[in-house]
XYZ file of C-alpha atoms in Angstrom:
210
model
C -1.653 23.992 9.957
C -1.878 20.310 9.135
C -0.098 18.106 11.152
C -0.890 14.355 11.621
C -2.495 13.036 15.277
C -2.183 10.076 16.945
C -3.947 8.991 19.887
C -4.357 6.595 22.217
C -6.648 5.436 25.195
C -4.752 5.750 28.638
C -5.954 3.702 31.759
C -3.366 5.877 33.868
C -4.566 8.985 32.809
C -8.217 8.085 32.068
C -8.205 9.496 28.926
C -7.545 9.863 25.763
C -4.337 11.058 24.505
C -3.252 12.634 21.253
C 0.102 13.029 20.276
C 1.008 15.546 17.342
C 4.629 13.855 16.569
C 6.115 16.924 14.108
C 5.933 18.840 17.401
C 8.013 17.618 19.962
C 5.795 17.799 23.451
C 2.028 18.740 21.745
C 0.071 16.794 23.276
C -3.559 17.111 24.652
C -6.160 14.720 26.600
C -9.861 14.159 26.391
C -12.518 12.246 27.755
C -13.423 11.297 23.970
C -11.286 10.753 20.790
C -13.024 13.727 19.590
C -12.342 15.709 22.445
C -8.907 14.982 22.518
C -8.598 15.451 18.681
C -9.899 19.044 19.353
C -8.011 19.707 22.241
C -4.865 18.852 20.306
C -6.204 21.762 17.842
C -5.759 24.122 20.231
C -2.469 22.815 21.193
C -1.310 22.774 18.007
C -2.292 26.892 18.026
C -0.503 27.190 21.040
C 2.995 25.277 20.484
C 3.235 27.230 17.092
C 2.547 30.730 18.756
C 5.084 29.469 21.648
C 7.729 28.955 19.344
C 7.148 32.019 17.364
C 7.536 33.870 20.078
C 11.084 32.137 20.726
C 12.228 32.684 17.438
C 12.489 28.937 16.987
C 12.080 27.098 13.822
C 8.239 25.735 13.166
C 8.251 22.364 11.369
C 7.075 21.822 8.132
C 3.354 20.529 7.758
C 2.644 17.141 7.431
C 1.392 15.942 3.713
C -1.698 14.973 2.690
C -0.158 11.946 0.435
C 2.784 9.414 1.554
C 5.159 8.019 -1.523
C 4.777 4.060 -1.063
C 8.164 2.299 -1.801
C 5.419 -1.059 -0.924
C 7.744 -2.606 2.064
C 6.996 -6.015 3.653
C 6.646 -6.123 7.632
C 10.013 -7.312 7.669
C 10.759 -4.562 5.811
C 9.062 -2.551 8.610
C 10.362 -4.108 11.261
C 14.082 -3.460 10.732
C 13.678 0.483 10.164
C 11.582 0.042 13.603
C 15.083 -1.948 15.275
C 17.961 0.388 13.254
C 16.112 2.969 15.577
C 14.913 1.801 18.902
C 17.661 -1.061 19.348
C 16.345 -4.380 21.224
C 12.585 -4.350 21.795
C 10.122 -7.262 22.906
C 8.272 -8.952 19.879
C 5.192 -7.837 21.425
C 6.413 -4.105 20.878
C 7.431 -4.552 17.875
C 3.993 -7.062 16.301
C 2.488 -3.726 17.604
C 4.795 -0.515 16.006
C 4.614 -2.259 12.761
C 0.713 -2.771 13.173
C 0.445 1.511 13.911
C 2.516 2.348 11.055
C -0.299 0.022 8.913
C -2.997 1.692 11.392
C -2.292 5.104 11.049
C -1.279 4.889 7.464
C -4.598 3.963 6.803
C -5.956 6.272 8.899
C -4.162 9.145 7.572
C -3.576 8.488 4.168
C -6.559 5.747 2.994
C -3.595 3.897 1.841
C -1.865 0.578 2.874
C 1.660 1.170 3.982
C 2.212 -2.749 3.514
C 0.071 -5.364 1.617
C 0.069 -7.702 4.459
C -2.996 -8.036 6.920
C -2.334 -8.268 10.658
C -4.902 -11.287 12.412
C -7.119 -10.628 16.252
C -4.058 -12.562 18.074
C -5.334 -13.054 21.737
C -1.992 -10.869 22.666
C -3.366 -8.036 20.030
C -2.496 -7.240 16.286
C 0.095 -9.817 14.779
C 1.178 -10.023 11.142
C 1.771 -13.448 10.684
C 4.573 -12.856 8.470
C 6.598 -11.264 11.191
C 5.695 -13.773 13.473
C 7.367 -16.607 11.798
C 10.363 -14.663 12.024
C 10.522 -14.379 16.022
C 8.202 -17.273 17.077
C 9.461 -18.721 20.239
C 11.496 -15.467 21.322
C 10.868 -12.500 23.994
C 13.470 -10.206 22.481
C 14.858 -9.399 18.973
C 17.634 -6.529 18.383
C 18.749 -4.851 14.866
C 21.053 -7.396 13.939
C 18.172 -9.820 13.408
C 16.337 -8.079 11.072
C 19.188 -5.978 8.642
C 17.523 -3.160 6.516
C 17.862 -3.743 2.897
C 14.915 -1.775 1.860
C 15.347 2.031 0.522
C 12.343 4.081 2.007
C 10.893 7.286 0.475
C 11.385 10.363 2.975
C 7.865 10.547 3.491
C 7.167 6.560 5.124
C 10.552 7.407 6.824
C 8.496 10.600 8.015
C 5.392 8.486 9.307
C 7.452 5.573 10.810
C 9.363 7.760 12.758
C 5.583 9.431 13.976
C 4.763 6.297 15.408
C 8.089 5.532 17.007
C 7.849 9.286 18.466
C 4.244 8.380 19.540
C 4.392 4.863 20.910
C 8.480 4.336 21.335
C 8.287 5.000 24.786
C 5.984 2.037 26.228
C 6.704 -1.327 26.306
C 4.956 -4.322 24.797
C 2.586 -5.100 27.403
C 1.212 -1.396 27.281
C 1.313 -0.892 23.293
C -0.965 -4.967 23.911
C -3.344 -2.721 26.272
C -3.743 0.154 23.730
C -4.562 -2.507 20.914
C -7.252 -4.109 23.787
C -8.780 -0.898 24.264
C -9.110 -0.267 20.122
C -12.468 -0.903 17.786
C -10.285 -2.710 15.108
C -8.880 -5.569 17.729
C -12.200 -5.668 19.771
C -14.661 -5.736 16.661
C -12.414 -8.687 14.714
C -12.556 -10.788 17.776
C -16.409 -10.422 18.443
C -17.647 -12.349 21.194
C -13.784 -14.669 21.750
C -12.822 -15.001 25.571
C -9.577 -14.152 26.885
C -6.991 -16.438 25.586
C -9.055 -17.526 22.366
C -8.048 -16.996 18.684
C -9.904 -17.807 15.508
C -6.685 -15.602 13.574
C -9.319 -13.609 11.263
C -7.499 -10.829 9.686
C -8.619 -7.367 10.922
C -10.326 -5.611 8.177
C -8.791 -2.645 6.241
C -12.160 -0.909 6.711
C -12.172 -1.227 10.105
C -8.579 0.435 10.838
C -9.429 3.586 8.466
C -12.954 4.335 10.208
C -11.382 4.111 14.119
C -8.135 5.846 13.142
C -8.998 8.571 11.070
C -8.979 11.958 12.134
């Protein structure tokens, strides 16, 4: 069964996590990505037999292909408010950078043609960030959805909220610490320091990819 994986590095749990978002609760850890990818196999096996068992309704796979409808960030970020409400602009600099992340990852494909730059606070699109510069907290009304998604980005965005939704900015900053793509862009910047070099396509597709 193909169903898309997400993961994460934890400092609570010391591990990696992997979230498989079409099933509600399939998670796994590992002390690698790779281990975690593979234990979220076997999860995968196991919430499917669970549910047959149950008589409950298996979701359908995830594709192999996602129908671009080329939003902006903006774009992006309202979806990301209609459903989660008021968020800090760190959390949201850092859904809209997974749904470019994993897109990538997944699909080899931009899901917008925007870069995000090695911000000392993480992964910021710079477009976005003019929007909310100076602010802590933006809600739905700021950013009103005018764009008409295909099923399929509404599909992935909604992974990532399912995946990350939960946290809060500071976390979601950690997670993009802990991450090749952040880490690599920066290079040898101390804590605090920005040159605001855009992170490299490339980059995103190798470390997200499973």
């Amino acid at each position: 069964m193909a169903y898309n994986k997400m993961f994460y590095w934890s400092d609570d749990d010391a591990a990696y996590i992997t979230n498989v978002p079409a099933l509600p609760g399939c998670m796994a850890d590992g002390d690698t990505i790779e281990e975690s990818l593979a234990n979220a196999d076997i999860m995968i096996g196991e919430w499917i037999r669970f549910a047959e068992e149950l008589g409950r309704e298996i979701p359908e796979e995830d594709s192999d292909t996602i129908e671009s409808t080329n939003p902006t960030s903006l774009d992006v970020a309202a979806y990301i408010l209609g459903r989660m409400g008021a968020i800090d602009t760190w959390m949201l600099q850092k859904l809209v950078y997974y749904c470019q992340a994993w897109c990538l990852g997944i699909y080899k494909t931009e899901f917008i043609d925007d870069t995000f730059k090695d911000y000392a606070n993480g992964p910021v699109n710079k477009r976005l960030f003019d929007t909310h510069r100076g602010r802590r907290i933006v809600r739905r009304e700021d950013y009103q959805l005018a764009h008409s998604f295909s099923e399929s980005e509404k599909r992935h965005m909604d992974h990532v909220i399912e995946t990350y939704g939960n946290e809060d900015g500071d976390t979601l900053r950690q997670y993009t610490h802990a991450e090749r793509p952040w880490k690599e862009t920066r290079g040898a910047l101390n804590e605090g320091e920005s040159d605001n070099r855009d992170i490299a396509n490339a980059l995103m597709i190798e470390y997200y990819h499973n």
